[in-house]
């Protein structure tokens, strides 16, 4: 399946949403999907079998939003589904753009979701499904300490459950 992953942040940004977006792209790619990440970033980290379309985050806000919306429309033409990670910079283009594709709205940033109110609500109306749960944070592996095997297994299990939820949603009604 060809999937566009629209995200407000992507590595080298270090926010949890950025690391979530990268891991989601990586795991969907490993599951055999063709992934195009659409992100506000400058020099994105590259992943094998993942294409990254960049919208320059250093441009003025309205220019960025217009560029993101335009890139979203372009990307939507050649895709089967769209996954939008919450954030004002992805939600406004989503609200203003008729995509006519299966669309999932992932609420990965709980703080942003609580601040956006009506915009978040409008974004949920424009999508086919909303996923409010996210996998656990990756356990920290510290030097000179034993590897947290149980924590890593729990983290992988939470990701597998999350991916299953996304893939089930994408396949529903297709």
Coordinates of N, CA and C in Angstrom, one line a residue:
X1 N 0.8 -1.2 0.0 CA 0.0 0.0 0.0 C 0.9 1.2 0.0
X2 N 0.5 2.2 -0.8 CA 1.3 3.5 -0.8 C 0.6 4.4 0.2
X3 N 1.5 4.9 1.2 CA 1.0 5.7 2.3 C 1.7 7.0 2.4
X4 N 1.0 8.1 2.6 CA 1.6 9.4 2.9 C 1.5 9.6 4.4
X5 N 2.6 9.9 5.0 CA 2.7 10.2 6.5 C 3.0 11.7 6.6
X6 N 1.9 12.4 7.0 CA 2.1 13.9 7.2 C 2.3 14.2 8.6
X7 N 3.5 14.8 8.9 CA 3.9 15.0 10.3 C 4.4 16.5 10.5
X8 N 4.1 17.0 11.7 CA 4.6 18.4 12.0 C 6.1 18.4 12.3
X9 N 6.6 17.3 12.8 CA 8.1 17.2 13.1 C 8.6 15.9 12.7
X10 N 9.9 15.9 12.3 CA 10.6 14.7 11.8 C 12.1 14.9 12.2
X11 N 12.8 13.8 12.5 CA 14.2 13.9 12.8 C 15.0 14.6 11.7
X12 N 15.9 15.5 12.0 CA 16.7 15.6 13.2 C 16.0 16.3 14.4
X13 N 14.8 16.7 14.3 CA 14.1 17.3 15.5 C 14.0 16.2 16.5
X14 N 14.1 16.5 17.8 CA 14.2 15.5 18.9 C 12.9 15.4 19.7
X15 N 11.9 16.1 19.3 CA 10.6 16.0 20.0 C 10.0 14.6 19.9
X16 N 9.2 14.1 20.9 CA 8.6 12.8 20.8 C 7.8 12.5 19.6
X17 N 7.1 13.6 19.0 CA 6.4 13.4 17.8 C 7.3 13.1 16.6
X18 N 8.5 13.7 16.6 CA 9.4 13.4 15.5 C 9.9 12.0 15.6
X19 N 10.3 11.5 16.7 CA 10.7 10.1 16.9 C 9.6 9.1 16.6
X20 N 8.4 9.5 17.0 CA 7.2 8.6 16.7 C 7.0 8.5 15.2
X21 N 7.1 9.7 14.5 CA 6.9 9.7 13.0 C 8.0 8.9 12.3
X22 N 9.2 9.0 12.7 CA 10.3 8.2 12.1 C 10.1 6.7 12.3
X23 N 9.8 6.3 13.6 CA 9.6 4.9 13.9 C 8.4 4.3 13.1
X24 N 7.3 5.1 13.0 CA 6.1 4.7 12.3 C 6.5 4.5 10.8
X25 N 7.2 5.4 10.2 CA 7.6 5.3 8.8 C 8.5 4.1 8.6
X26 N 9.4 3.9 9.5 CA 10.3 2.7 9.5 C 9.6 1.4 9.5
X27 N 8.7 1.3 10.5 CA 7.9 0.0 10.7 C 6.9 -0.2 9.6
X28 N 6.3 0.8 9.1 CA 5.3 0.6 8.0 C 6.1 0.2 6.7
X29 N 7.3 0.8 6.5 CA 8.1 0.4 5.4 C 8.6 -1.1 5.5
X30 N 9.0 -1.5 6.7 CA 9.4 -2.9 6.9 C 8.2 -3.9 6.7
X31 N 7.0 -3.4 6.9 CA 5.8 -4.2 6.7 C 5.4 -4.3 5.2
X32 N 6.2 -3.6 4.3 CA 6.0 -3.7 2.9 C 5.3 -2.6 2.2
X33 N 5.0 -1.5 3.0 CA 4.3 -0.4 2.4 C 5.3 0.6 1.8
X34 N 4.9 1.3 0.8 CA 5.7 2.4 0.3 C 5.3 3.7 1.0
X35 N 6.3 4.3 1.7 CA 6.0 5.4 2.6 C 6.6 6.7 2.0
X36 N 5.8 7.7 2.0 CA 6.2 9.1 1.6 C 5.9 10.0 2.8
X37 N 7.0 10.4 3.5 CA 6.8 11.3 4.7 C 6.8 12.7 4.2
X38 N 5.8 13.4 4.6 CA 5.6 14.9 4.3 C 5.8 15.6 5.6
X39 N 6.9 16.4 5.7 CA 7.3 16.9 7.0 C 7.9 18.3 6.9
X40 N 7.7 19.0 8.0 CA 8.3 20.3 8.2 C 9.7 20.0 8.8
X41 N 10.7 20.2 8.0 CA 12.1 19.9 8.5 C 13.1 20.6 7.6
X42 N 14.3 20.4 7.9 CA 15.3 21.1 7.1 C 16.2 20.0 6.4
X43 N 16.9 19.2 7.2 CA 17.7 18.1 6.7 C 17.2 16.8 7.3
X44 N 16.2 16.2 6.7 CA 15.6 15.0 7.3 C 16.6 13.8 7.4
X45 N 16.4 13.0 8.4 CA 17.1 11.7 8.5 C 16.5 10.8 7.4
X46 N 17.4 10.1 6.8 CA 16.9 9.2 5.7 C 16.7 7.8 6.2
X47 N 15.7 7.1 5.8 CA 15.4 5.7 6.1 C 15.3 5.0 4.8
X48 N 15.8 3.7 4.8 CA 15.7 2.9 3.6 C 14.2 2.7 3.2
X49 N 13.9 2.8 2.0 CA 12.6 2.6 1.4 C 11.6 3.6 1.9
X50 N 12.0 4.8 2.4 CA 11.1 5.8 2.8 C 11.5 7.1 2.1
X51 N 10.6 7.7 1.4 CA 10.8 9.0 0.7 C 10.4 10.1 1.6
X52 N 11.2 11.1 1.7 CA 10.8 12.3 2.6 C 10.7 13.5 1.7
X53 N 9.5 14.1 1.8 CA 9.2 15.4 1.1 C 9.3 16.5 2.2
X54 N 10.1 17.4 1.9 CA 10.4 18.5 2.9 C 9.7 19.8 2.6
X55 N 9.1 20.3 3.7 CA 8.5 21.7 3.6 C 9.4 22.5 4.6
X56 N 10.1 23.5 4.1 CA 11.0 24.3 4.8 C 10.4 25.0 6.0
X57 N 10.8 24.6 7.2 CA 10.2 25.1 8.4 C 10.7 26.5 8.8
X58 N 11.6 27.1 8.0 CA 12.2 28.4 8.3 C 11.4 29.5 7.5
X59 N 10.5 29.1 6.6 CA 9.7 30.1 5.9 C 8.6 30.7 6.8
X60 N 8.0 31.8 6.4 CA 6.9 32.4 7.2 C 5.8 31.4 7.3
X61 N 5.0 31.5 8.4 CA 4.0 30.6 8.7 C 3.0 30.3 7.6
X62 N 2.4 31.4 7.0 CA 1.4 31.2 5.9 C 2.1 30.6 4.7
X63 N 3.3 30.9 4.4 CA 4.0 30.3 3.2 C 4.2 28.8 3.5
X64 N 4.6 28.5 4.7 CA 4.8 27.0 5.1 C 3.4 26.3 5.0
X65 N 2.4 26.8 5.5 CA 1.1 26.1 5.5 C 0.6 25.9 4.0
X66 N 0.8 26.9 3.2 CA 0.4 26.8 1.8 C 1.3 25.8 1.1
X67 N 2.6 25.8 1.3 CA 3.5 24.8 0.7 C 3.1 23.4 1.2
X68 N 2.8 23.2 2.5 CA 2.4 21.9 3.0 C 1.1 21.4 2.3
X69 N 0.2 22.3 2.2 CA -1.1 21.9 1.6 C -0.9 21.5 0.2
X70 N -0.1 22.3 -0.5 CA 0.2 22.0 -1.9 C 0.9 20.6 -2.1
X71 N 1.9 20.4 -1.2 CA 2.6 19.1 -1.2 C 1.6 17.9 -0.8
X72 N 0.7 18.2 0.1 CA -0.2 17.2 0.5 C -1.2 16.8 -0.6
X73 N -1.6 17.8 -1.4 CA -2.5 17.5 -2.6 C -1.7 16.7 -3.6
X74 N -0.5 17.1 -3.8 CA 0.4 16.4 -4.8 C 0.6 15.0 -4.4
X75 N 1.0 14.8 -3.1 CA 1.3 13.4 -2.6 C 0.0 12.6 -2.6
X76 N -1.1 13.2 -2.4 CA -2.4 12.4 -2.3 C -2.8 11.8 -3.6
X77 N -2.3 12.4 -4.7 CA -2.7 11.9 -6.0 C -2.2 10.4 -6.2
X78 N -1.0 10.2 -5.7 CA -0.3 8.9 -6.0 C -0.3 8.0 -4.8
X79 N -1.3 8.0 -4.0 CA -1.3 7.2 -2.7 C -2.6 6.5 -2.5
X80 N -2.5 5.5 -1.7 CA -3.7 4.8 -1.3 C -4.3 5.3 0.0
X81 N -3.5 5.8 0.9 CA -4.0 6.3 2.2 C -3.0 7.3 2.8
X82 N -3.6 8.1 3.7 CA -2.8 9.2 4.3 C -3.0 9.0 5.8
X83 N -1.8 9.2 6.5 CA -1.8 9.2 8.0 C -1.3 10.6 8.4
X84 N -2.1 11.3 9.1 CA -1.8 12.6 9.6 C -1.6 12.6 11.1
X85 N -0.4 13.0 11.5 CA 0.0 13.1 12.9 C -0.4 14.5 13.4
X86 N -1.1 14.6 14.5 CA -1.7 15.9 14.9 C -0.6 17.0 15.2
X87 N -1.1 18.2 15.1 CA -0.3 19.4 15.2 C -0.9 20.5 14.3
X88 N -0.9 21.7 14.7 CA -1.6 22.7 14.0 C -1.1 22.8 12.5
X89 N 0.2 22.6 12.3 CA 0.8 22.7 11.0 C 0.4 21.6 10.1
X90 N -0.1 20.5 10.6 CA -0.7 19.5 9.7 C -2.2 19.5 9.7
X91 N -2.8 19.9 10.8 CA -4.2 19.9 10.8 C -4.9 20.9 10.0
X92 N -4.3 22.1 9.9 CA -4.9 23.2 9.1 C -4.9 22.8 7.6
X93 N -3.8 22.3 7.0 CA -3.9 21.8 5.7 C -4.8 20.7 5.5
X94 N -4.9 19.8 6.4 CA -5.9 18.7 6.4 C -7.3 19.2 6.3
X95 N -7.7 20.1 7.1 CA -9.0 20.7 7.2 C -9.4 21.4 5.9
X96 N -8.4 22.1 5.3 CA -8.6 22.9 4.1 C -8.5 22.1 2.8
X97 N -8.1 20.8 2.8 CA -7.8 20.1 1.6 C -8.7 18.9 1.4
X98 N -9.5 18.8 0.4 CA -10.3 17.6 0.1 C -9.4 16.5 -0.5
X99 N -9.1 15.5 0.3 CA -8.1 14.5 -0.2 C -8.7 13.3 -0.9
X100 N -9.9 12.9 -0.6 CA -10.6 11.8 -1.3 C -9.8 10.5 -1.2
X101 N -9.1 10.3 -0.1 CA -8.3 9.1 0.2 C -8.6 8.7 1.6
X102 N -8.4 7.4 1.9 CA -8.5 6.9 3.2 C -7.6 7.7 4.1
X103 N -8.1 8.3 5.2 CA -7.2 9.1 6.0 C -7.4 8.8 7.5
X104 N -6.2 8.6 8.1 CA -6.2 8.3 9.6 C -5.6 9.5 10.3
X105 N -6.2 9.9 11.4 CA -5.6 11.0 12.2 C -5.1 10.4 13.4
X106 N -3.8 10.5 13.6 CA -3.1 10.0 14.8 C -2.8 11.1 15.8
X107 N -3.3 11.0 17.0 CA -3.1 12.0 18.0 C -1.9 11.5 18.8
X108 N -0.7 11.9 18.4 CA 0.6 11.5 19.0 C 1.0 12.5 20.0
X109 N 0.6 13.8 19.9 CA 1.0 14.8 20.8 C -0.2 15.3 21.6
X110 N -0.3 14.7 22.8 CA -1.5 15.0 23.7 C -1.6 16.5 24.1
X111 N -0.5 17.1 24.3 CA -0.5 18.5 24.7 C -1.0 19.4 23.6
X112 N -0.6 19.1 22.3 CA -1.1 19.9 21.2 C -2.6 19.7 21.0
X113 N -3.0 18.4 21.2 CA -4.4 18.1 21.0 C -5.3 18.8 22.0
X114 N -4.8 19.0 23.3 CA -5.6 19.7 24.3 C -5.7 21.2 24.0
X115 N -4.7 21.7 23.4 CA -4.6 23.2 23.1 C -5.4 23.6 21.9
X116 N -5.6 22.6 20.9 CA -6.1 23.0 19.6 C -7.7 23.0 19.6
X117 N -8.3 22.3 20.5 CA -9.8 22.3 20.6 C -10.5 22.1 19.3
X118 N -11.1 23.2 18.7 CA -11.9 23.2 17.6 C -11.2 22.7 16.3
X119 N -9.9 23.1 16.2 CA -9.1 22.6 15.0 C -9.0 21.1 15.1
X120 N -8.7 20.6 16.2 CA -8.6 19.1 16.4 C -9.9 18.5 16.1
X121 N -11.0 19.0 16.5 CA -12.3 18.5 16.3 C -12.6 18.5 14.8
X122 N -12.3 19.6 14.1 CA -12.5 19.6 12.6 C -11.7 18.6 11.9
X123 N -10.4 18.4 12.4 CA -9.5 17.5 11.7 C -10.1 16.0 11.9
X124 N -10.7 15.8 13.1 CA -11.3 14.4 13.2 C -12.5 14.2 12.3
X125 N -13.2 15.2 12.0 CA -14.3 15.1 11.1 C -13.9 14.8 9.7
X126 N -12.7 15.4 9.3 CA -12.2 15.2 7.9 C -11.5 13.9 7.7
X127 N -11.4 13.0 8.7 CA -10.7 11.8 8.5 C -11.7 10.6 8.7
X128 N -11.2 9.4 8.2 CA -12.0 8.2 8.3 C -11.9 7.6 9.7
X129 N -10.7 7.8 10.3 CA -10.5 7.1 11.6 C -9.6 8.0 12.5
X130 N -9.7 7.9 13.8 CA -8.8 8.6 14.7 C -8.2 7.6 15.6
X131 N -6.9 7.6 15.7 CA -6.2 6.7 16.7 C -5.6 7.6 17.8
X132 N -6.0 7.4 19.0 CA -5.6 8.2 20.1 C -4.5 7.6 20.9
X133 N -4.2 6.3 20.7 CA -3.2 5.7 21.5 C -1.9 5.7 20.8
X134 N -0.8 5.8 21.5 CA 0.5 5.7 20.9 C 1.3 4.6 21.6
X135 N 2.3 4.1 20.9 CA 3.2 3.1 21.6 C 4.0 3.7 22.7
X136 N 4.5 2.9 23.6 CA 5.3 3.3 24.7 C 6.6 4.0 24.2
X137 N 7.2 4.8 25.0 CA 8.5 5.4 24.6 C 9.6 4.4 24.6
X138 N 10.5 4.5 23.7 CA 11.6 3.6 23.6 C 12.4 3.6 24.9
X139 N 12.8 2.5 25.5 CA 13.5 2.5 26.7 C 15.0 3.0 26.5
X140 N 15.5 3.7 27.5 CA 16.8 4.2 27.4 C 17.8 3.1 27.6
X141 N 18.8 3.0 26.7 CA 19.9 2.1 26.9 C 21.1 2.8 27.3
X142 N 21.6 2.6 28.5 CA 22.7 3.4 29.1 C 24.0 2.5 29.1
X143 N 25.1 3.2 28.9 CA 26.4 2.5 28.9 C 26.7 1.9 30.3
X144 N 27.3 0.8 30.3 CA 27.8 0.1 31.5 C 26.6 -0.4 32.3
X145 N 25.4 -0.5 31.8 CA 24.3 -1.1 32.5 C 23.8 -2.2 31.6
X146 N 23.1 -3.1 32.3 CA 22.5 -4.3 31.5 C 21.5 -3.8 30.6
X147 N 21.4 -4.4 29.5 CA 20.4 -4.1 28.4 C 19.0 -4.3 29.0
X148 N 18.1 -3.4 28.9 CA 16.7 -3.6 29.4 C 15.9 -4.4 28.5
X149 N 16.1 -5.7 28.5 CA 15.5 -6.6 27.5 C 14.0 -6.6 27.7
X150 N 13.5 -6.7 28.9 CA 12.0 -6.7 29.1 C 11.4 -5.5 28.6
X151 N 12.0 -4.3 28.9 CA 11.5 -3.0 28.5 C 11.5 -2.9 27.0
X152 N 12.5 -3.4 26.3 CA 12.6 -3.4 24.8 C 11.5 -4.3 24.3
X153 N 11.3 -5.5 24.8 CA 10.2 -6.4 24.4 C 8.9 -5.8 24.5
X154 N 8.6 -5.1 25.7 CA 7.4 -4.4 25.9 C 7.2 -3.3 24.9
X155 N 8.2 -2.5 24.6 CA 8.2 -1.5 23.6 C 7.8 -2.0 22.2
X156 N 8.5 -3.1 21.8 CA 8.2 -3.7 20.5 C 6.8 -4.2 20.5
X157 N 6.3 -4.8 21.5 CA 5.0 -5.3 21.6 C 3.9 -4.2 21.4
X158 N 4.2 -3.1 22.1 CA 3.3 -1.9 22.0 C 3.3 -1.4 20.5
X159 N 4.5 -1.4 19.9 CA 4.5 -0.9 18.5 C 3.8 -1.9 17.6
X160 N 3.9 -3.2 17.8 CA 3.2 -4.2 17.0 C 1.7 -4.0 17.1
X161 N 1.3 -3.8 18.3 CA -0.2 -3.6 18.5 C -0.6 -2.3 17.8
X162 N 0.2 -1.2 17.9 CA -0.2 0.0 17.3 C -0.2 -0.1 15.7
X163 N 0.8 -0.8 15.2 CA 0.8 -1.0 13.7 C -0.4 -1.9 13.3
X164 N -0.8 -2.9 14.1 CA -1.9 -3.7 13.7 C -3.2 -2.9 13.7
X165 N -3.3 -1.9 14.7 CA -4.5 -1.1 14.7 C -4.5 -0.2 13.4
X166 N -3.4 0.4 13.0 CA -3.3 1.2 11.9 C -3.6 0.4 10.6
X167 N -3.0 -0.7 10.4 CA -3.2 -1.5 9.2 C -4.6 -2.1 9.1
X168 N -5.2 -2.4 10.2 CA -6.6 -2.9 10.2 C -7.5 -1.7 9.8
X169 N -7.2 -0.6 10.3 CA -8.0 0.6 9.9 C -7.8 0.9 8.4
X170 N -6.6 0.8 7.9 CA -6.4 1.1 6.5 C -7.1 0.1 5.6
X171 N -7.1 -1.2 6.0 CA -7.7 -2.2 5.2 C -9.2 -2.3 5.3
X172 N -9.8 -1.7 6.3 CA -11.2 -1.7 6.5 C -11.9 -0.9 5.4
X173 N -12.9 -1.5 4.8 CA -13.7 -0.9 3.7 C -12.9 -0.7 2.4
X174 N -11.7 -1.4 2.3 CA -10.9 -1.3 1.0 C -11.2 -2.4 0.1

